[in-house]
């Protein structure tokens, strides 16, 4: 039987950290938890799903479950951030408190919330209370965290109605976002740098450079990640064979699929299916 602490570690996590100059995520990132990222100091470029955001001090980044995302810290200063993760199990009882209120409406529909100075103070205070409680050993720890999370989500929804995030993107970023959107919608088809370069009227070398600069990862790495993400879903939710899944998500051979899958997920497709179906 799982203890409360074990459940909490898997269903809710919050931390404050300082990120060094020119740090970026080591790999493309997605997960089954919701993520809220608050930048206390510095600036960061954040790629989420099919958009790039220039995040500033005091911004909240809101990431839905399974959205591919990555950060690139490119300025010459350190960055302080508070990040929290929670899953559907943790928020289930919160939702029951008010069935007609959608606590997750903002997280599931938008990615950035730009706060004014007064709102920043309120949000920081909630997050600091969360950090303190998360690192405590009080009997009421889980209850307090759910109360604080409820307040945070309601504040996010309210501030979203009051604020409008407007961020200018340059033509370079706009072009790459067109490429990203195309990949997201056509991952099952044959994809290559040469094909994409011709389709979007850009040289192969410039596309490779631009894609890496704007999103933080290579074209091929991104294509493979989109495919593997869909393969994970099919392995858990369908009875299709691994060969059928490999073909459906765009891999020409099951050998190549297995190699890319294991490199990304650290296990084989068959073991991944077996493990996750047992959990389900």
mmCIF file of C-alpha atoms in Angstrom:
data_model
loop_
_atom_site.group_PDB
_atom_site.id
_atom_site.type_symbol
_atom_site.label_atom_id
_atom_site.label_comp_id
_atom_site.label_asym_id
_atom_site.label_seq_id
_atom_site.Cartn_x
_atom_site.Cartn_y
_atom_site.Cartn_z
ATOM 1 C CA UNK A 1 0.000 0.000 0.000
ATOM 2 C CA UNK A 2 1.340 3.430 -0.970
ATOM 3 C CA UNK A 3 2.050 5.897 1.794
ATOM 4 C CA UNK A 4 0.802 9.489 1.630
ATOM 5 C CA UNK A 5 4.369 10.686 1.059
ATOM 6 C CA UNK A 6 4.885 8.326 -1.893
ATOM 7 C CA UNK A 7 1.598 9.462 -3.424
ATOM 8 C CA UNK A 8 2.521 13.116 -2.931
ATOM 9 C CA UNK A 9 5.929 12.732 -4.575
ATOM 10 C CA UNK A 10 4.329 11.243 -7.675
ATOM 11 C CA UNK A 11 1.296 13.516 -7.855
ATOM 12 C CA UNK A 12 2.717 16.897 -6.758
ATOM 13 C CA UNK A 13 6.152 18.487 -6.780
ATOM 14 C CA UNK A 14 7.421 22.049 -6.329
ATOM 15 C CA UNK A 15 10.947 23.476 -6.231
ATOM 16 C CA UNK A 16 12.839 26.742 -6.477
ATOM 17 C CA UNK A 17 16.098 26.731 -8.415
ATOM 18 C CA UNK A 18 18.723 28.950 -10.007
ATOM 19 C CA UNK A 19 19.670 28.249 -13.598
ATOM 20 C CA UNK A 20 23.171 29.021 -14.831
ATOM 21 C CA UNK A 21 24.027 31.094 -17.901
ATOM 22 C CA UNK A 22 23.366 29.459 -21.294
ATOM 23 C CA UNK A 23 21.644 26.426 -19.761
ATOM 24 C CA UNK A 24 18.982 24.636 -21.761
ATOM 25 C CA UNK A 25 17.031 21.414 -21.249
ATOM 26 C CA UNK A 26 19.143 18.449 -22.287
ATOM 27 C CA UNK A 27 16.266 16.859 -24.203
ATOM 28 C CA UNK A 28 12.810 17.545 -25.527
ATOM 29 C CA UNK A 29 10.430 17.383 -22.657
ATOM 30 C CA UNK A 30 6.836 16.273 -22.138
ATOM 31 C CA UNK A 31 5.042 14.544 -19.292
ATOM 32 C CA UNK A 32 1.645 13.521 -17.957
ATOM 33 C CA UNK A 33 1.637 16.230 -15.278
ATOM 34 C CA UNK A 34 0.496 19.828 -15.544
ATOM 35 C CA UNK A 35 3.353 22.287 -15.089
ATOM 36 C CA UNK A 36 3.380 25.859 -13.804
ATOM 37 C CA UNK A 37 6.659 27.750 -14.191
ATOM 38 C CA UNK A 38 7.213 31.160 -12.581
ATOM 39 C CA UNK A 39 10.254 33.228 -13.543
ATOM 40 C CA UNK A 40 11.453 35.320 -10.587
ATOM 41 C CA UNK A 41 14.591 36.693 -12.239
ATOM 42 C CA UNK A 42 16.089 36.839 -15.721
ATOM 43 C CA UNK A 43 14.632 35.937 -19.109
ATOM 44 C CA UNK A 44 14.180 32.759 -21.121
ATOM 45 C CA UNK A 45 13.008 31.592 -24.515
ATOM 46 C CA UNK A 46 10.315 28.929 -24.093
ATOM 47 C CA UNK A 47 9.161 26.606 -26.868
ATOM 48 C CA UNK A 48 5.758 24.995 -26.233
ATOM 49 C CA UNK A 49 3.953 22.762 -28.721
ATOM 50 C CA UNK A 50 4.101 25.007 -31.803
ATOM 51 C CA UNK A 51 4.987 28.446 -30.447
ATOM 52 C CA UNK A 52 8.010 30.294 -29.052
ATOM 53 C CA UNK A 53 7.556 32.713 -26.148
ATOM 54 C CA UNK A 54 9.986 35.307 -24.841
ATOM 55 C CA UNK A 55 9.436 34.947 -21.099
ATOM 56 C CA UNK A 56 10.353 37.790 -18.751
ATOM 57 C CA UNK A 57 10.632 38.256 -14.989
ATOM 58 C CA UNK A 58 7.182 37.913 -13.421
ATOM 59 C CA UNK A 59 5.673 35.772 -16.202
ATOM 60 C CA UNK A 60 3.833 32.514 -15.547
ATOM 61 C CA UNK A 61 4.298 29.678 -18.024
ATOM 62 C CA UNK A 62 1.415 27.176 -18.104
ATOM 63 C CA UNK A 63 1.978 23.766 -19.680
ATOM 64 C CA UNK A 64 -0.752 21.222 -20.350
ATOM 65 C CA UNK A 65 -0.215 17.474 -20.053
ATOM 66 C CA UNK A 66 1.898 15.929 -22.835
ATOM 67 C CA UNK A 67 2.691 19.259 -24.516
ATOM 68 C CA UNK A 68 6.230 19.135 -25.926
ATOM 69 C CA UNK A 69 8.256 21.992 -24.457
ATOM 70 C CA UNK A 70 11.804 23.197 -23.957
ATOM 71 C CA UNK A 71 13.604 26.163 -22.399
ATOM 72 C CA UNK A 72 16.655 27.973 -23.731
ATOM 73 C CA UNK A 73 18.382 30.460 -21.425
ATOM 74 C CA UNK A 74 20.401 32.611 -23.769
ATOM 75 C CA UNK A 75 21.080 35.892 -21.979
ATOM 76 C CA UNK A 76 24.113 36.659 -19.835
ATOM 77 C CA UNK A 77 22.512 36.454 -16.416
ATOM 78 C CA UNK A 78 21.343 33.854 -13.933
ATOM 79 C CA UNK A 79 17.677 32.949 -13.791
ATOM 80 C CA UNK A 80 15.613 32.169 -10.694
ATOM 81 C CA UNK A 81 12.469 30.099 -11.137
ATOM 82 C CA UNK A 82 9.811 28.248 -9.196
ATOM 83 C CA UNK A 83 8.352 25.194 -10.917
ATOM 84 C CA UNK A 84 5.491 22.997 -9.784
ATOM 85 C CA UNK A 85 4.009 19.823 -11.233
ATOM 86 C CA UNK A 86 0.712 18.152 -10.368
ATOM 87 C CA UNK A 87 -1.329 15.434 -11.995
ATOM 88 C CA UNK A 88 -5.021 14.626 -12.337
ATOM 89 C CA UNK A 89 -4.990 12.394 -9.257
ATOM 90 C CA UNK A 90 -3.850 15.273 -7.056
ATOM 91 C CA UNK A 91 -6.431 17.728 -8.360
ATOM 92 C CA UNK A 92 -9.347 15.283 -8.555
ATOM 93 C CA UNK A 93 -10.699 16.133 -5.098
ATOM 94 C CA UNK A 94 -10.231 19.851 -5.750
ATOM 95 C CA UNK A 95 -12.478 19.576 -8.801
ATOM 96 C CA UNK A 96 -15.166 17.916 -6.692
ATOM 97 C CA UNK A 97 -15.396 20.984 -4.451
ATOM 98 C CA UNK A 98 -17.062 22.942 -7.234
ATOM 99 C CA UNK A 99 -18.162 20.855 -10.196
ATOM 100 C CA UNK A 100 -19.255 23.880 -12.212
ATOM 101 C CA UNK A 101 -15.866 25.618 -11.955
ATOM 102 C CA UNK A 102 -13.058 24.726 -14.343
ATOM 103 C CA UNK A 103 -9.842 25.046 -12.338
ATOM 104 C CA UNK A 104 -7.727 24.073 -15.360
ATOM 105 C CA UNK A 105 -9.317 26.250 -18.042
ATOM 106 C CA UNK A 106 -6.309 28.546 -18.426
ATOM 107 C CA UNK A 107 -3.659 25.806 -18.358
ATOM 108 C CA UNK A 108 -5.521 23.823 -20.999
ATOM 109 C CA UNK A 109 -6.050 26.767 -23.342
ATOM 110 C CA UNK A 110 -3.050 29.124 -23.069
ATOM 111 C CA UNK A 111 0.636 29.062 -22.239
ATOM 112 C CA UNK A 112 1.727 32.464 -20.932
ATOM 113 C CA UNK A 113 0.290 34.824 -18.350
ATOM 114 C CA UNK A 114 2.022 38.198 -18.006
ATOM 115 C CA UNK A 115 1.408 39.517 -14.482
ATOM 116 C CA UNK A 116 1.420 43.111 -13.303
ATOM 117 C CA UNK A 117 3.560 43.972 -10.211
ATOM 118 C CA UNK A 118 0.681 43.553 -7.739
ATOM 119 C CA UNK A 119 -0.274 40.183 -9.224
ATOM 120 C CA UNK A 120 3.362 39.044 -9.122
ATOM 121 C CA UNK A 121 3.498 39.637 -5.361
ATOM 122 C CA UNK A 122 0.291 37.647 -4.792
ATOM 123 C CA UNK A 123 1.419 34.722 -6.968
ATOM 124 C CA UNK A 124 4.899 34.655 -5.404
ATOM 125 C CA UNK A 125 3.387 34.552 -1.909
ATOM 126 C CA UNK A 126 1.255 31.535 -2.840
ATOM 127 C CA UNK A 127 4.236 29.734 -4.365
ATOM 128 C CA UNK A 128 6.441 30.486 -1.348
ATOM 129 C CA UNK A 129 3.759 29.042 0.960
ATOM 130 C CA UNK A 130 3.686 25.952 -1.255
ATOM 131 C CA UNK A 131 7.462 25.545 -1.076
ATOM 132 C CA UNK A 132 7.473 25.887 2.701
ATOM 133 C CA UNK A 133 4.645 23.393 3.162
ATOM 134 C CA UNK A 134 6.045 20.918 0.632
ATOM 135 C CA UNK A 135 9.311 20.772 2.569
ATOM 136 C CA UNK A 136 7.577 20.394 5.939
ATOM 137 C CA UNK A 137 6.501 17.242 7.756
ATOM 138 C CA UNK A 138 3.118 18.428 8.987
ATOM 139 C CA UNK A 139 0.173 16.044 9.072
ATOM 140 C CA UNK A 140 -1.925 18.536 7.111
ATOM 141 C CA UNK A 141 0.697 18.889 4.368
ATOM 142 C CA UNK A 142 -1.327 17.421 1.498
ATOM 143 C CA UNK A 143 -4.467 19.361 2.462
ATOM 144 C CA UNK A 144 -2.580 22.663 2.657
ATOM 145 C CA UNK A 145 -0.988 22.047 -0.738
ATOM 146 C CA UNK A 146 -4.384 21.399 -2.295
ATOM 147 C CA UNK A 147 -5.745 24.594 -0.744
ATOM 148 C CA UNK A 148 -2.790 26.619 -2.054
ATOM 149 C CA UNK A 149 -3.073 25.004 -5.494
ATOM 150 C CA UNK A 150 -6.796 25.806 -5.615
ATOM 151 C CA UNK A 151 -6.059 29.449 -4.851
ATOM 152 C CA UNK A 152 -3.260 29.560 -7.425
ATOM 153 C CA UNK A 153 -5.439 28.121 -10.196
ATOM 154 C CA UNK A 154 -8.305 30.485 -9.403
ATOM 155 C CA UNK A 155 -5.919 33.448 -9.425
ATOM 156 C CA UNK A 156 -4.563 32.322 -12.789
ATOM 157 C CA UNK A 157 -8.074 32.144 -14.240
ATOM 158 C CA UNK A 158 -8.987 35.572 -12.851
ATOM 159 C CA UNK A 159 -5.779 37.264 -14.006
ATOM 160 C CA UNK A 160 -6.213 35.752 -17.453
ATOM 161 C CA UNK A 161 -9.491 37.634 -17.812
ATOM 162 C CA UNK A 162 -7.757 40.867 -16.799
ATOM 163 C CA UNK A 163 -4.474 40.545 -18.709
ATOM 164 C CA UNK A 164 -3.482 40.103 -22.340
ATOM 165 C CA UNK A 165 -0.151 38.590 -23.302
ATOM 166 C CA UNK A 166 1.212 40.207 -26.452
ATOM 167 C CA UNK A 167 4.605 39.159 -27.755
ATOM 168 C CA UNK A 168 6.081 40.140 -31.088
ATOM 169 C CA UNK A 169 7.809 37.352 -32.961
ATOM 170 C CA UNK A 170 10.240 38.062 -35.754
ATOM 171 C CA UNK A 171 9.920 36.643 -39.301
ATOM 172 C CA UNK A 172 12.591 34.047 -38.512
ATOM 173 C CA UNK A 173 10.582 32.647 -35.586
ATOM 174 C CA UNK A 174 7.370 32.791 -37.605
ATOM 175 C CA UNK A 175 8.901 30.735 -40.419
ATOM 176 C CA UNK A 176 10.139 28.062 -38.019
ATOM 177 C CA UNK A 177 6.751 27.874 -36.306
ATOM 178 C CA UNK A 178 5.240 27.111 -39.714
ATOM 179 C CA UNK A 179 7.691 24.226 -40.038
ATOM 180 C CA UNK A 180 6.886 22.997 -36.516
ATOM 181 C CA UNK A 181 3.135 23.089 -37.201
ATOM 182 C CA UNK A 182 3.652 21.147 -40.419
ATOM 183 C CA UNK A 183 5.674 18.472 -38.598
ATOM 184 C CA UNK A 184 3.055 18.215 -35.844
ATOM 185 C CA UNK A 185 0.316 17.622 -38.426
ATOM 186 C CA UNK A 186 2.269 15.358 -40.795
ATOM 187 C CA UNK A 187 4.655 13.328 -38.614
ATOM 188 C CA UNK A 188 3.375 10.049 -40.097
ATOM 189 C CA UNK A 189 4.576 11.034 -43.571
ATOM 190 C CA UNK A 190 8.147 10.825 -44.797
ATOM 191 C CA UNK A 191 10.074 13.771 -43.352
ATOM 192 C CA UNK A 192 13.596 15.012 -43.986
ATOM 193 C CA UNK A 193 15.513 18.260 -43.784
ATOM 194 C CA UNK A 194 15.790 18.383 -47.587
ATOM 195 C CA UNK A 195 12.032 17.899 -48.031
ATOM 196 C CA UNK A 196 11.154 20.561 -45.444
ATOM 197 C CA UNK A 197 13.706 22.981 -46.882
ATOM 198 C CA UNK A 198 12.136 22.704 -50.342
ATOM 199 C CA UNK A 199 8.600 22.970 -49.010
ATOM 200 C CA UNK A 200 9.338 26.160 -47.079
ATOM 201 C CA UNK A 201 11.724 27.681 -49.651
ATOM 202 C CA UNK A 202 14.790 27.793 -47.445
ATOM 203 C CA UNK A 203 18.245 26.223 -47.721
ATOM 204 C CA UNK A 204 18.925 23.031 -45.768
ATOM 205 C CA UNK A 205 21.797 24.531 -43.800
ATOM 206 C CA UNK A 206 19.841 27.662 -42.915
ATOM 207 C CA UNK A 207 16.793 25.615 -41.886
ATOM 208 C CA UNK A 208 18.936 23.447 -39.597
ATOM 209 C CA UNK A 209 20.592 26.480 -38.024
ATOM 210 C CA UNK A 210 17.342 28.436 -37.695
ATOM 211 C CA UNK A 211 15.363 25.533 -36.228
ATOM 212 C CA UNK A 212 18.002 24.880 -33.582
ATOM 213 C CA UNK A 213 18.328 28.578 -32.726
ATOM 214 C CA UNK A 214 14.584 29.194 -32.386
ATOM 215 C CA UNK A 215 13.384 25.972 -30.751
ATOM 216 C CA UNK A 216 16.486 24.655 -29.016
ATOM 217 C CA UNK A 217 16.615 21.292 -30.783
ATOM 218 C CA UNK A 218 17.414 19.792 -34.175
ATOM 219 C CA UNK A 219 14.843 19.099 -36.880
ATOM 220 C CA UNK A 220 15.341 15.323 -36.770
ATOM 221 C CA UNK A 221 15.264 15.211 -32.978
ATOM 222 C CA UNK A 222 11.968 17.081 -32.973
ATOM 223 C CA UNK A 223 10.402 14.877 -35.682
ATOM 224 C CA UNK A 224 11.390 11.739 -33.763
ATOM 225 C CA UNK A 225 10.022 13.109 -30.497
ATOM 226 C CA UNK A 226 6.616 13.885 -32.013
ATOM 227 C CA UNK A 227 6.524 10.360 -33.442
ATOM 228 C CA UNK A 228 7.602 8.686 -30.201
ATOM 229 C CA UNK A 229 5.048 10.647 -28.199
ATOM 230 C CA UNK A 230 2.260 9.354 -30.472
ATOM 231 C CA UNK A 231 3.717 5.843 -30.354
ATOM 232 C CA UNK A 232 3.532 5.892 -26.547
ATOM 233 C CA UNK A 233 -0.156 6.762 -26.743
ATOM 234 C CA UNK A 234 -0.862 3.968 -29.234
ATOM 235 C CA UNK A 235 1.087 1.390 -27.222
ATOM 236 C CA UNK A 236 -1.020 2.077 -24.140
ATOM 237 C CA UNK A 237 -4.430 2.689 -25.694
ATOM 238 C CA UNK A 238 -4.598 0.289 -28.661
ATOM 239 C CA UNK A 239 -3.952 -3.372 -29.435
ATOM 240 C CA UNK A 240 -2.032 -2.627 -32.620
ATOM 241 C CA UNK A 241 1.190 -4.524 -33.126
ATOM 242 C CA UNK A 242 4.483 -2.734 -32.628
ATOM 243 C CA UNK A 243 5.143 -3.011 -36.370
ATOM 244 C CA UNK A 244 1.787 -1.386 -37.145
ATOM 245 C CA UNK A 245 2.498 1.417 -34.682
ATOM 246 C CA UNK A 246 5.976 1.997 -36.105
ATOM 247 C CA UNK A 247 4.522 2.370 -39.606
ATOM 248 C CA UNK A 248 1.648 4.551 -38.432
ATOM 249 C CA UNK A 249 3.899 7.117 -36.748
ATOM 250 C CA UNK A 250 6.293 7.372 -39.686
ATOM 251 C CA UNK A 251 9.169 4.915 -39.156
ATOM 252 C CA UNK A 252 10.173 2.839 -42.187
ATOM 253 C CA UNK A 253 11.515 -0.112 -40.194
ATOM 254 C CA UNK A 254 10.730 -1.595 -36.807
ATOM 255 C CA UNK A 255 14.476 -1.721 -36.082
ATOM 256 C CA UNK A 256 14.841 2.038 -36.484
ATOM 257 C CA UNK A 257 11.677 2.600 -34.444
ATOM 258 C CA UNK A 258 12.941 0.397 -31.616
ATOM 259 C CA UNK A 259 16.318 2.123 -31.546
ATOM 260 C CA UNK A 260 14.842 5.651 -31.451
ATOM 261 C CA UNK A 261 12.195 4.633 -28.896
ATOM 262 C CA UNK A 262 14.740 3.111 -26.517
ATOM 263 C CA UNK A 263 17.022 6.130 -26.825
ATOM 264 C CA UNK A 264 14.120 8.454 -25.949
ATOM 265 C CA UNK A 265 12.275 6.432 -23.287
ATOM 266 C CA UNK A 266 15.103 4.194 -21.967
ATOM 267 C CA UNK A 267 13.150 1.017 -22.596
ATOM 268 C CA UNK A 268 11.840 -1.003 -25.534
ATOM 269 C CA UNK A 269 8.325 -0.479 -26.977
ATOM 270 C CA UNK A 270 7.170 -3.908 -25.766
ATOM 271 C CA UNK A 271 8.421 -3.344 -22.210
ATOM 272 C CA UNK A 272 6.905 0.149 -22.178
ATOM 273 C CA UNK A 273 3.502 -1.265 -23.188
ATOM 274 C CA UNK A 274 3.652 -4.025 -20.591
ATOM 275 C CA UNK A 275 4.710 -1.705 -17.754
ATOM 276 C CA UNK A 276 2.167 1.026 -18.433
ATOM 277 C CA UNK A 277 -0.760 -1.309 -19.001
ATOM 278 C CA UNK A 278 -0.052 -2.908 -15.625
ATOM 279 C CA UNK A 279 -0.147 0.518 -13.993
ATOM 280 C CA UNK A 280 -3.393 1.328 -15.753
#
